[in-house]
GROMACS .gro file of C-alpha atoms in nm:
model
  461
    1MET     CA    1  -1.361  -2.871  -0.766
    2THR     CA    2  -1.613  -2.631  -0.612
    3THR     CA    3  -1.858  -2.389  -0.769
    4THR     CA    4  -1.971  -2.260  -0.430
    5CYS     CA    5  -1.824  -1.916  -0.375
    6PRO     CA    6  -1.565  -1.950  -0.094
    7SER     CA    7  -1.534  -1.574  -0.044
    8GLY     CA    8  -1.893  -1.538   0.075
    9ALA     CA    9  -2.008  -1.329  -0.222
   10THR     CA   10  -2.354  -1.412  -0.359
   11PRO     CA   11  -2.528  -1.346  -0.694
   12LEU     CA   12  -2.772  -1.121  -0.505
   13GLU     CA   13  -2.498  -0.857  -0.485
   14ALA     CA   14  -2.452  -0.863  -0.862
   15GLU     CA   15  -2.825  -0.854  -0.928
   16ALA     CA   16  -2.875  -0.554  -0.701
   17PHE     CA   17  -2.578  -0.371  -0.853
   18LEU     CA   18  -2.690  -0.423  -1.212
   19ALA     CA   19  -3.043  -0.311  -1.124
   20ALA     CA   20  -2.913   0.003  -0.953
   21HIS     CA   21  -2.668   0.090  -1.233
   22PRO     CA   22  -2.830   0.022  -1.571
   23GLN     CA   23  -2.572   0.250  -1.739
   24ILE     CA   24  -2.277   0.022  -1.652
   25GLN     CA   25  -2.153  -0.156  -1.965
   26ALA     CA   26  -1.832  -0.320  -1.843
   27ILE     CA   27  -1.652  -0.417  -1.523
   28ASP     CA   28  -1.279  -0.415  -1.440
   29ILE     CA   29  -1.213  -0.733  -1.239
   30LEU     CA   30  -0.886  -0.707  -1.046
   31LEU     CA   31  -0.662  -0.953  -0.864
   32HIS     CA   32  -0.371  -0.788  -0.679
   33ASP     CA   33  -0.023  -0.940  -0.706
   34SER     CA   34   0.271  -0.927  -0.464
   35ASN     CA   35   0.352  -0.571  -0.573
   36GLY     CA   36  -0.009  -0.460  -0.518
   37ILE     CA   37  -0.066  -0.420  -0.891
   38GLY     CA   38  -0.420  -0.495  -1.006
   39ARG     CA   39  -0.419  -0.755  -1.284
   40GLY     CA   40  -0.722  -0.911  -1.448
   41LYS     CA   41  -0.970  -0.841  -1.723
   42ILE     CA   42  -1.245  -0.607  -1.836
   43ILE     CA   43  -1.565  -0.807  -1.874
   44ARG     CA   44  -1.895  -0.703  -2.028
   45ARG     CA   45  -2.209  -0.640  -1.826
   46HIS     CA   46  -2.372  -0.969  -1.924
   47GLU     CA   47  -2.071  -1.166  -1.791
   48LEU     CA   48  -2.091  -1.037  -1.433
   49MET     CA   49  -2.348  -1.285  -1.302
   50SER     CA   50  -2.136  -1.580  -1.414
   51VAL     CA   51  -1.840  -1.455  -1.207
   52PHE     CA   52  -2.056  -1.459  -0.893
   53GLU     CA   53  -2.210  -1.794  -0.981
   54GLY     CA   54  -1.897  -1.983  -1.081
   55GLY     CA   55  -1.593  -1.762  -1.037
   56ARG     CA   56  -1.352  -1.676  -1.317
   57HIS     CA   57  -1.056  -1.887  -1.425
   58LEU     CA   58  -0.729  -1.693  -1.416
   59PRO     CA   59  -0.377  -1.835  -1.461
   60ILE     CA   60  -0.178  -1.906  -1.146
   61SER     CA   61   0.114  -1.715  -1.301
   62ILE     CA   62  -0.064  -1.381  -1.241
   63LEU     CA   63   0.058  -1.397  -0.883
   64GLY     CA   64   0.416  -1.478  -0.989
   65LEU     CA   65   0.493  -1.167  -1.196
   66ASP     CA   66   0.750  -0.897  -1.134
   67ILE     CA   67   0.687  -0.523  -1.140
   68VAL     CA   68   0.677  -0.507  -1.522
   69GLY     CA   69   0.466  -0.821  -1.564
   70GLU     CA   70   0.744  -1.068  -1.648
   71ASP     CA   71   0.729  -1.426  -1.520
   72VAL     CA   72   0.943  -1.504  -1.214
   73HIS     CA   73   1.001  -1.877  -1.242
   74GLU     CA   74   1.158  -1.896  -0.894
   75THR     CA   75   0.816  -1.838  -0.740
   76GLY     CA   76   0.713  -2.188  -0.848
   77LEU     CA   77   0.395  -2.039  -0.994
   78ILE     CA   78   0.482  -2.057  -1.363
   79TRP     CA   79   0.590  -2.378  -1.538
   80ASP     CA   80   0.640  -2.572  -1.213
   81ALA     CA   81   0.261  -2.558  -1.187
   82GLY     CA   82   0.207  -2.586  -1.565
   83ASP     CA   83   0.072  -2.229  -1.557
   84GLY     CA   84  -0.268  -2.380  -1.489
   85ASP     CA   85  -0.584  -2.189  -1.414
   86LEU     CA   86  -0.713  -2.132  -1.065
   87ARG     CA   87  -1.049  -1.982  -0.983
   88ALA     CA   88  -1.088  -1.618  -0.880
   89TRP     CA   89  -1.400  -1.518  -0.687
   90PRO     CA   90  -1.548  -1.175  -0.610
   91VAL     CA   91  -1.449  -1.008  -0.284
   92PRO     CA   92  -1.783  -0.924  -0.120
   93GLY     CA   93  -1.868  -0.554  -0.116
   94THR     CA   94  -1.600  -0.447  -0.367
   95LEU     CA   95  -1.825  -0.407  -0.674
   96VAL     CA   96  -1.851  -0.030  -0.726
   97PRO     CA   97  -1.905   0.216  -1.015
   98LEU     CA   98  -1.608   0.407  -1.158
   99HIS     CA   99  -1.649   0.785  -1.174
  100GLY     CA  100  -1.607   0.962  -1.506
  101THR     CA  101  -1.581   0.659  -1.735
  102ASP     CA  102  -1.734   0.669  -2.082
  103PRO     CA  103  -1.883   0.423  -2.157
  104ALA     CA  104  -1.969   0.367  -1.792
  105ARG     CA  105  -1.766   0.099  -1.616
  106ALA     CA  106  -1.745  -0.053  -1.269
  107GLU     CA  107  -1.467  -0.219  -1.070
  108MET     CA  108  -1.454  -0.534  -0.858
  109PHE     CA  109  -1.176  -0.700  -0.658
  110LEU     CA  110  -1.110  -1.073  -0.677
  111GLY     CA  111  -0.953  -1.327  -0.446
  112GLN     CA  112  -0.767  -1.627  -0.588
  113TYR     CA  113  -0.864  -1.978  -0.477
  114HIS     CA  114  -0.763  -2.331  -0.569
  115LEU     CA  115  -1.019  -2.532  -0.764
  116ASP     CA  116  -1.132  -2.706  -0.444
  117GLY     CA  117  -1.218  -2.366  -0.290
  118THR     CA  118  -0.922  -2.333  -0.053
  119PRO     CA  119  -0.742  -1.996  -0.055
  120MET     CA  120  -0.443  -1.961  -0.289
  121LEU     CA  121  -0.194  -1.830  -0.034
  122SER     CA  122   0.025  -1.630  -0.274
  123ASP     CA  123  -0.269  -1.386  -0.291
  124PRO     CA  124  -0.168  -1.087  -0.072
  125ARG     CA  125  -0.522  -1.025   0.049
  126HIS     CA  126  -0.533  -1.374   0.197
  127ALA     CA  127  -0.210  -1.298   0.386
  128LEU     CA  128  -0.378  -1.003   0.558
  129ALA     CA  129  -0.693  -1.207   0.623
  130ARG     CA  130  -0.479  -1.468   0.806
  131GLN     CA  131  -0.345  -1.208   1.047
  132VAL     CA  132  -0.690  -1.058   1.108
  133GLU     CA  133  -0.819  -1.408   1.188
  134ALA     CA  134  -0.524  -1.481   1.419
  135LEU     CA  135  -0.599  -1.167   1.621
  136ALA     CA  136  -0.969  -1.252   1.630
  137LYS     CA  137  -0.880  -1.580   1.803
  138MET     CA  138  -0.721  -1.363   2.074
  139GLY     CA  139  -1.043  -1.161   2.103
  140LEU     CA  140  -0.886  -0.862   1.923
  141HIS     CA  141  -0.995  -0.674   1.613
  142PRO     CA  142  -0.777  -0.421   1.427
  143SER     CA  143  -0.905  -0.084   1.314
  144ALA     CA  144  -0.689   0.096   1.059
  145ALA     CA  145  -0.645   0.367   0.800
  146PHE     CA  146  -0.371   0.454   0.552
  147GLU     CA  147  -0.243   0.794   0.443
  148LEU     CA  148  -0.171   0.840   0.072
  149GLU     CA  149   0.115   1.067  -0.037
  150PHE     CA  150   0.186   1.115  -0.408
  151PHE     CA  151   0.317   1.355  -0.671
  152LEU     CA  152   0.132   1.517  -0.960
  153LEU     CA  153   0.379   1.552  -1.246
  154ASP     CA  154   0.385   1.708  -1.590
  155PRO     CA  155   0.365   1.451  -1.871
  156GLU     CA  156   0.673   1.618  -2.025
  157ARG     CA  157   1.023   1.616  -1.875
  158ASP     CA  158   1.228   1.935  -1.831
  159ALA     CA  159   1.526   2.030  -2.051
  160MET     CA  160   1.753   1.805  -1.843
  161GLY     CA  161   1.522   1.508  -1.880
  162ARG     CA  162   1.400   1.527  -1.519
  163VAL     CA  163   1.043   1.492  -1.402
  164GLN     CA  164   0.879   1.819  -1.300
  165PRO     CA  165   0.566   1.922  -1.108
  166ALA     CA  166   0.243   1.946  -1.304
  167ARG     CA  167   0.099   2.282  -1.392
  168ASP     CA  168  -0.224   2.374  -1.215
  169VAL     CA  169  -0.516   2.223  -1.400
  170LEU     CA  170  -0.724   2.531  -1.314
  171ASP     CA  171  -0.519   2.795  -1.499
  172GLY     CA  172  -0.183   2.646  -1.602
  173ARG     CA  173   0.014   2.816  -1.325
  174PHE     CA  174   0.353   2.655  -1.257
  175SER     CA  175   0.547   2.643  -0.933
  176ALA     CA  176   0.866   2.450  -0.860
  177LYS     CA  177   0.872   2.560  -0.495
  178THR     CA  178   0.787   2.361  -0.184
  179GLU     CA  179   0.439   2.490  -0.104
  180VAL     CA  180   0.399   2.283   0.214
  181TYR     CA  181   0.055   2.330   0.374
  182SER     CA  182  -0.029   2.603   0.122
  183VAL     CA  183  -0.405   2.615   0.076
  184ASP     CA  184  -0.370   2.840  -0.230
  185GLN     CA  185  -0.155   2.572  -0.393
  186LEU     CA  186  -0.443   2.329  -0.353
  187ILE     CA  187  -0.685   2.564  -0.531
  188GLY     CA  188  -0.500   2.528  -0.860
  189MET     CA  189  -0.562   2.152  -0.856
  190GLN     CA  190  -0.918   2.181  -0.726
  191PRO     CA  191  -1.093   2.055  -1.043
  192LEU     CA  192  -0.883   1.737  -1.028
  193PHE     CA  193  -0.939   1.684  -0.658
  194THR     CA  194  -1.311   1.741  -0.701
  195ASP     CA  195  -1.312   1.445  -0.939
  196ILE     CA  196  -1.096   1.239  -0.701
  197TYR     CA  197  -1.341   1.299  -0.417
  198ALA     CA  198  -1.631   1.215  -0.649
  199GLY     CA  199  -1.458   0.893  -0.752
  200ALA     CA  200  -1.400   0.799  -0.390
  201ALA     CA  201  -1.763   0.869  -0.301
  202ALA     CA  202  -1.886   0.658  -0.592
  203ALA     CA  203  -1.666   0.375  -0.467
  204GLY     CA  204  -1.802   0.399  -0.114
  205ILE     CA  205  -1.482   0.519   0.049
  206THR     CA  206  -1.433   0.841   0.240
  207ALA     CA  207  -1.130   1.043   0.134
  208GLU     CA  208  -1.080   1.317   0.391
  209THR     CA  209  -0.815   1.585   0.447
  210LEU     CA  210  -0.612   1.718   0.153
  211ILE     CA  211  -0.264   1.862   0.214
  212SER     CA  212   0.002   2.024  -0.002
  213GLU     CA  213   0.304   1.825   0.112
  214TYR     CA  214   0.678   1.874   0.162
  215ALA     CA  215   0.792   1.885  -0.202
  216PRO     CA  216   0.689   2.062  -0.524
  217GLY     CA  217   0.388   1.884  -0.671
  218GLN     CA  218   0.345   1.656  -0.369
  219TYR     CA  219   0.009   1.601  -0.198
  220GLU     CA  220  -0.146   1.389   0.074
  221LEU     CA  221  -0.496   1.246   0.110
  222THR     CA  222  -0.615   1.082   0.427
  223LEU     CA  223  -0.877   0.810   0.452
  224LYS     CA  224  -1.146   0.756   0.710
  225TYR     CA  225  -1.056   0.512   0.987
  226ARG     CA  226  -1.203   0.166   0.928
  227ASP     CA  227  -1.308  -0.100   1.180
  228ASN     CA  228  -1.182  -0.364   0.937
  229ALA     CA  229  -0.814  -0.373   0.838
  230LEU     CA  230  -0.895  -0.555   0.513
  231THR     CA  231  -1.131  -0.274   0.413
  232ALA     CA  232  -0.864  -0.017   0.502
  233ALA     CA  233  -0.619  -0.184   0.261
  234ASP     CA  234  -0.890  -0.209  -0.007
  235ASP     CA  235  -0.952   0.165   0.035
  236LEU     CA  236  -0.586   0.249  -0.026
  237VAL     CA  237  -0.555   0.029  -0.335
  238ARG     CA  238  -0.876   0.170  -0.475
  239LEU     CA  239  -0.786   0.533  -0.401
  240LYS     CA  240  -0.453   0.499  -0.583
  241ARG     CA  241  -0.638   0.378  -0.890
  242ILE     CA  242  -0.888   0.665  -0.863
  243VAL     CA  243  -0.612   0.927  -0.831
  244ARG     CA  244  -0.423   0.784  -1.129
  245ALA     CA  245  -0.734   0.770  -1.350
  246GLN     CA  246  -0.859   1.118  -1.263
  247ALA     CA  247  -0.512   1.272  -1.301
  248ARG     CA  248  -0.491   1.121  -1.647
  249ARG     CA  249  -0.830   1.270  -1.737
  250HIS     CA  250  -0.693   1.613  -1.639
  251GLY     CA  251  -0.372   1.575  -1.838
  252VAL     CA  252  -0.128   1.517  -1.550
  253VAL     CA  253   0.059   1.213  -1.419
  254ALA     CA  254  -0.005   1.072  -1.071
  255CYS     CA  255   0.324   0.931  -0.943
  256PHE     CA  256   0.341   0.672  -0.664
  257MET     CA  257   0.716   0.621  -0.666
  258ALA     CA  258   0.863   0.649  -0.317
  259LYS     CA  259   1.128   0.901  -0.431
  260PRO     CA  260   1.071   1.058  -0.773
  261ILE     CA  261   1.269   1.382  -0.716
  262ALA     CA  262   1.622   1.361  -0.577
  263ASP     CA  263   1.639   1.680  -0.372
  264TYR     CA  264   1.301   1.657  -0.199
  265ALA     CA  265   1.117   1.431   0.043
  266GLY     CA  266   0.969   1.108  -0.083
  267SER     CA  267   0.615   0.977  -0.046
  268GLY     CA  268   0.509   0.762   0.246
  269MET     CA  269   0.209   0.541   0.317
  270HIS     CA  270   0.166   0.566   0.692
  271LEU     CA  271  -0.060   0.310   0.857
  272HIS     CA  272  -0.262   0.406   1.164
  273VAL     CA  273  -0.374   0.106   1.366
  274SER     CA  274  -0.545   0.026   1.695
  275LEU     CA  275  -0.702  -0.285   1.850
  276ARG     CA  276  -1.052  -0.336   1.987
  277ASP     CA  277  -1.153  -0.616   2.222
  278ASP     CA  278  -1.472  -0.818   2.179
  279GLU     CA  279  -1.667  -0.546   2.363
  280GLY     CA  280  -1.541  -0.278   2.126
  281ARG     CA  281  -1.297  -0.114   2.370
  282ASN     CA  282  -0.972   0.029   2.233
  283ILE     CA  283  -0.707  -0.167   2.428
  284PHE     CA  284  -0.442   0.095   2.344
  285ALA     CA  285  -0.637   0.369   2.525
  286GLU     CA  286  -0.503   0.446   2.872
  287ALA     CA  287  -0.717   0.547   3.169
  288PRO     CA  288  -0.722   0.921   3.252
  289GLY     CA  289  -0.399   1.014   3.427
  290ALA     CA  290  -0.247   0.668   3.380
  291GLY     CA  291   0.061   0.583   3.181
  292TRP     CA  292   0.072   0.389   2.857
  293THR     CA  293  -0.114   0.060   2.860
  294ASP     CA  294   0.082  -0.264   2.853
  295ALA     CA  295  -0.097  -0.340   2.526
  296ILE     CA  296   0.038  -0.039   2.338
  297ARG     CA  297   0.387  -0.082   2.484
  298HIS     CA  298   0.405  -0.449   2.390
  299ALA     CA  299   0.265  -0.373   2.044
  300LEU     CA  300   0.540  -0.114   1.997
  301GLY     CA  301   0.792  -0.367   2.121
  302GLY     CA  302   0.686  -0.624   1.864
  303LEU     CA  303   0.691  -0.373   1.580
  304LYS     CA  304   1.031  -0.242   1.683
  305GLN     CA  305   1.186  -0.589   1.718
  306THR     CA  306   1.061  -0.712   1.378
  307MET     CA  307   1.113  -0.395   1.175
  308GLY     CA  308   1.457  -0.477   1.037
  309GLU     CA  309   1.366  -0.813   0.889
  310SER     CA  310   1.037  -0.668   0.756
  311MET     CA  311   1.178  -0.366   0.574
  312LEU     CA  312   1.151  -0.533   0.232
  313VAL     CA  313   0.772  -0.523   0.272
  314PHE     CA  314   0.782  -0.155   0.366
  315ALA     CA  315   1.044  -0.060   0.102
  316PRO     CA  316   1.005  -0.319  -0.175
  317HIS     CA  317   1.176  -0.153  -0.474
  318ALA     CA  318   1.515  -0.011  -0.568
  319ASN     CA  319   1.371   0.341  -0.565
  320SER     CA  320   1.216   0.283  -0.220
  321TRP     CA  321   1.558   0.303  -0.055
  322ARG     CA  322   1.627   0.651  -0.190
  323ARG     CA  323   1.355   0.777   0.043
  324PHE     CA  324   1.549   0.699   0.361
  325ALA     CA  325   1.770   0.998   0.429
  326ASN     CA  326   1.849   1.201   0.738
  327GLN     CA  327   1.582   1.459   0.829
  328SER     CA  328   1.366   1.355   0.532
  329TYR     CA  329   1.049   1.269   0.728
  330ALA     CA  330   1.125   0.901   0.658
  331PRO     CA  331   1.252   0.705   0.960
  332VAL     CA  332   1.607   0.566   0.959
  333SER     CA  333   1.591   0.355   1.276
  334PRO     CA  334   1.327   0.146   1.461
  335SER     CA  335   1.244   0.418   1.712
  336TRP     CA  336   0.919   0.511   1.883
  337GLY     CA  337   0.792   0.833   2.033
  338VAL     CA  338   0.493   1.050   2.111
  339ASN     CA  339   0.381   1.331   1.879
  340ASN     CA  340   0.717   1.305   1.702
  341ARG     CA  341   0.751   1.278   1.322
  342SER     CA  342   1.119   1.179   1.329
  343VAL     CA  343   1.046   0.831   1.467
  344ALA     CA  344   0.934   0.513   1.292
  345LEU     CA  345   0.651   0.435   1.534
  346ARG     CA  346   0.458   0.742   1.643
  347ILE     CA  347   0.182   0.773   1.902
  348PRO     CA  348  -0.014   1.075   1.776
  349ALA     CA  349  -0.141   1.338   2.016
  350GLY     CA  350  -0.516   1.367   2.051
  351ASP     CA  351  -0.821   1.218   2.215
  352VAL     CA  352  -0.725   0.917   2.426
  353ARG     CA  353  -1.027   0.730   2.288
  354ALA     CA  354  -0.855   0.736   1.947
  355ARG     CA  355  -0.523   0.612   2.082
  356ARG     CA  356  -0.332   0.437   1.805
  357ILE     CA  357   0.008   0.366   1.657
  358GLU     CA  358   0.117   0.541   1.338
  359HIS     CA  359   0.353   0.307   1.151
  360ARG     CA  360   0.570   0.534   0.933
  361PRO     CA  361   0.836   0.329   0.746
  362SER     CA  362   0.630   0.226   0.441
  363GLY     CA  363   0.661   0.408   0.112
  364VAL     CA  364   0.359   0.468  -0.107
  365ASP     CA  365   0.503   0.210  -0.348
  366ALA     CA  366   0.448  -0.073  -0.097
  367ASN     CA  367   0.165  -0.328  -0.112
  368PRO     CA  368  -0.087  -0.223   0.157
  369TYR     CA  369  -0.211  -0.581   0.208
  370LEU     CA  370   0.139  -0.703   0.289
  371VAL     CA  371   0.220  -0.393   0.496
  372ALA     CA  372  -0.090  -0.439   0.710
  373ALA     CA  373  -0.032  -0.816   0.744
  374THR     CA  374   0.327  -0.759   0.860
  375VAL     CA  375   0.232  -0.480   1.102
  376LEU     CA  376  -0.047  -0.686   1.257
  377ALA     CA  377   0.186  -0.986   1.290
  378GLY     CA  378   0.444  -0.765   1.463
  379ILE     CA  379   0.181  -0.632   1.703
  380ARG     CA  380   0.059  -0.986   1.776
  381LYS     CA  381   0.415  -1.103   1.845
  382GLY     CA  382   0.467  -0.813   2.083
  383LEU     CA  383   0.146  -0.888   2.272
  384GLU     CA  384   0.208  -1.263   2.295
  385GLU     CA  385   0.571  -1.229   2.404
  386ARG     CA  386   0.520  -0.912   2.610
  387ILE     CA  387   0.809  -0.739   2.434
  388ASP     CA  388   0.941  -0.419   2.596
  389PRO     CA  389   0.992  -0.140   2.339
  390GLY     CA  390   1.264   0.029   2.541
  391PRO     CA  391   1.270   0.401   2.617
  392GLU     CA  392   1.078   0.655   2.414
  393THR     CA  393   1.277   0.866   2.171
  394THR     CA  394   1.235   1.235   2.245
  395GLY     CA  395   1.356   1.519   2.029
  396ASN     CA  396   1.528   1.449   1.698
  397ALA     CA  397   1.542   1.075   1.627
  398TYR     CA  398   1.774   1.143   1.331
  399GLU     CA  399   2.044   1.247   1.581
  400ALA     CA  400   2.020   0.915   1.763
  401GLU     CA  401   2.239   0.625   1.660
  402ALA     CA  402   2.099   0.470   1.343
  403GLY     CA  403   2.078   0.097   1.299
  404GLY     CA  404   1.840  -0.191   1.329
  405ILE     CA  405   1.725  -0.178   0.967
  406PRO     CA  406   1.908  -0.292   0.652
  407ARG     CA  407   2.126  -0.038   0.479
  408ASP     CA  408   2.002  -0.106   0.127
  409TRP     CA  409   1.765  -0.307  -0.094
  410ARG     CA  410   1.995  -0.607  -0.131
  411ALA     CA  411   2.044  -0.639   0.244
  412ALA     CA  412   1.667  -0.608   0.292
  413ILE     CA  413   1.605  -0.892   0.046
  414GLU     CA  414   1.855  -1.111   0.230
  415ALA     CA  415   1.705  -1.028   0.571
  416ALA     CA  416   1.350  -1.093   0.451
  417THR     CA  417   1.441  -1.421   0.281
  418GLU     CA  418   1.601  -1.554   0.600
  419SER     CA  419   1.332  -1.422   0.837
  420THR     CA  420   1.129  -1.678   1.029
  421PHE     CA  421   0.901  -1.400   1.149
  422LEU     CA  422   0.823  -1.272   0.801
  423LYS     CA  423   0.754  -1.625   0.679
  424GLU     CA  424   0.492  -1.658   0.952
  425ALA     CA  425   0.356  -1.307   0.898
  426LEU     CA  426   0.297  -1.353   0.525
  427GLY     CA  427   0.255  -1.730   0.521
  428ALA     CA  428   0.513  -1.963   0.366
  429GLU     CA  429   0.369  -1.943   0.013
  430MET     CA  430   0.333  -1.564   0.007
  431HIS     CA  431   0.681  -1.528   0.160
  432ARG     CA  432   0.835  -1.751  -0.109
  433THR     CA  433   0.654  -1.565  -0.387
  434PHE     CA  434   0.734  -1.217  -0.258
  435THR     CA  435   1.104  -1.276  -0.188
  436ALA     CA  436   1.152  -1.455  -0.522
  437VAL     CA  437   0.992  -1.163  -0.708
  438LYS     CA  438   1.211  -0.915  -0.522
  439ALA     CA  439   1.529  -1.116  -0.594
  440ALA     CA  440   1.439  -1.123  -0.965
  441GLU     CA  441   1.374  -0.747  -0.968
  442TYR     CA  442   1.705  -0.685  -0.792
  443ALA     CA  443   1.886  -0.888  -1.060
  444ARG     CA  444   1.713  -0.685  -1.332
  445VAL     CA  445   1.826  -0.356  -1.177
  446ALA     CA  446   2.177  -0.481  -1.101
  447ARG     CA  447   2.247  -0.575  -1.463
  448THR     CA  448   2.111  -0.248  -1.602
  449ILE     CA  449   2.369   0.021  -1.682
  450ALA     CA  450   2.234   0.348  -1.542
  451ASP     CA  451   2.297   0.690  -1.698
  452VAL     CA  452   2.491   0.793  -1.387
  453ASP     CA  453   2.754   0.528  -1.470
  454TYR     CA  454   2.829   0.700  -1.801
  455ASP     CA  455   2.822   1.043  -1.637
  456LEU     CA  456   3.076   0.945  -1.375
  457TYR     CA  457   3.301   0.698  -1.551
  458LEU     CA  458   3.280   0.709  -1.932
  459HIS     CA  459   3.558   0.969  -1.982
  460ARG     CA  460   3.742   0.925  -1.650
  461VAL     CA  461   3.846   0.567  -1.586
   0.00000   0.00000   0.00000
């Protein structure tokens, strides 16, 4: 057993934070499970130092829960392990104040470790750390940023029981129209977004451009590009929590389902990624007048080849698969192209120095740690095996022959469970945990009688 912090956090961080924030009375300490859900405790101010000095015991079963917090025994993390405690330690640099809390609270992320200090490898953050370390051994370092799409919904359903867009928090105005790129539409939610930006600033993350997206009540926030892929994933997890909390304060519901409204586009979580060498050069950036670098082509090749067996990571829930429809701004095949939003792997236009790949399959309901780990593993495979991505898709990728990805959630679970690549990308323990949780969630959905069954069949068969 160790009481030396294996994450690298030190009590000096806690001391400095408490001195700088005398108003903080409690701290949310969060460990993220395979679905990316933060689970943990709220501790009092006087308890914080002890977490840095000796960690905090949390049950191993926290990492073996399904989406609603039920035990999944097939993970091997419940009674097979006696539901014993492991030790969670602070993630350095993640202790931040929470905006707008009363009494004042803070937030801190945890990593799970065995009692001897070795990483507990069903912790999704450790899965991403493994891929970052593997690239570092090749002299490569990923920079990344996520985009966050989401809906703001009214707490009340409409007369048909359907979710509906939230009224403007500024003046109560209601619109059920697609106000894509409407700046005026953003004004009505400005008080809420002011608080979201304040929450992000308090947390030390930079939320940037705000967009009214391609469905009623849908918005997008972009995040500043990070030189550390782990920090980029932390930013996304933290921003979702900020948006949800601030929306609740303003009387609306922040929705991170991939497809909450049947007739409109769903919400994605695009990942932008590039690689720097040890000298800080972007290896995806081509020389002036030259064609694409071998590095970016091989990276695309690896991502394209592994996309099908990885789709469960990018679309992990039953609702996720409702997002994939023709001409819906969600990709339906493992295609790549330049300045083209119908493909799965997009090279954005812009300054060559910022050359990057935009990975577009993931829904906003996916776990960003696992998404980033899988994307980096696919890029690494492409580089090591020098995989050719094939020809660029030009024009409408939805008109090209679909294929290469599973047709539905069940097929995705089967492909992921059998995938040697995904087992390496996530690590054997994380792979076992994740696929077991997904199989259990599938069984829960499959045995549930949906309202549509009664609508279609009750009086007809």
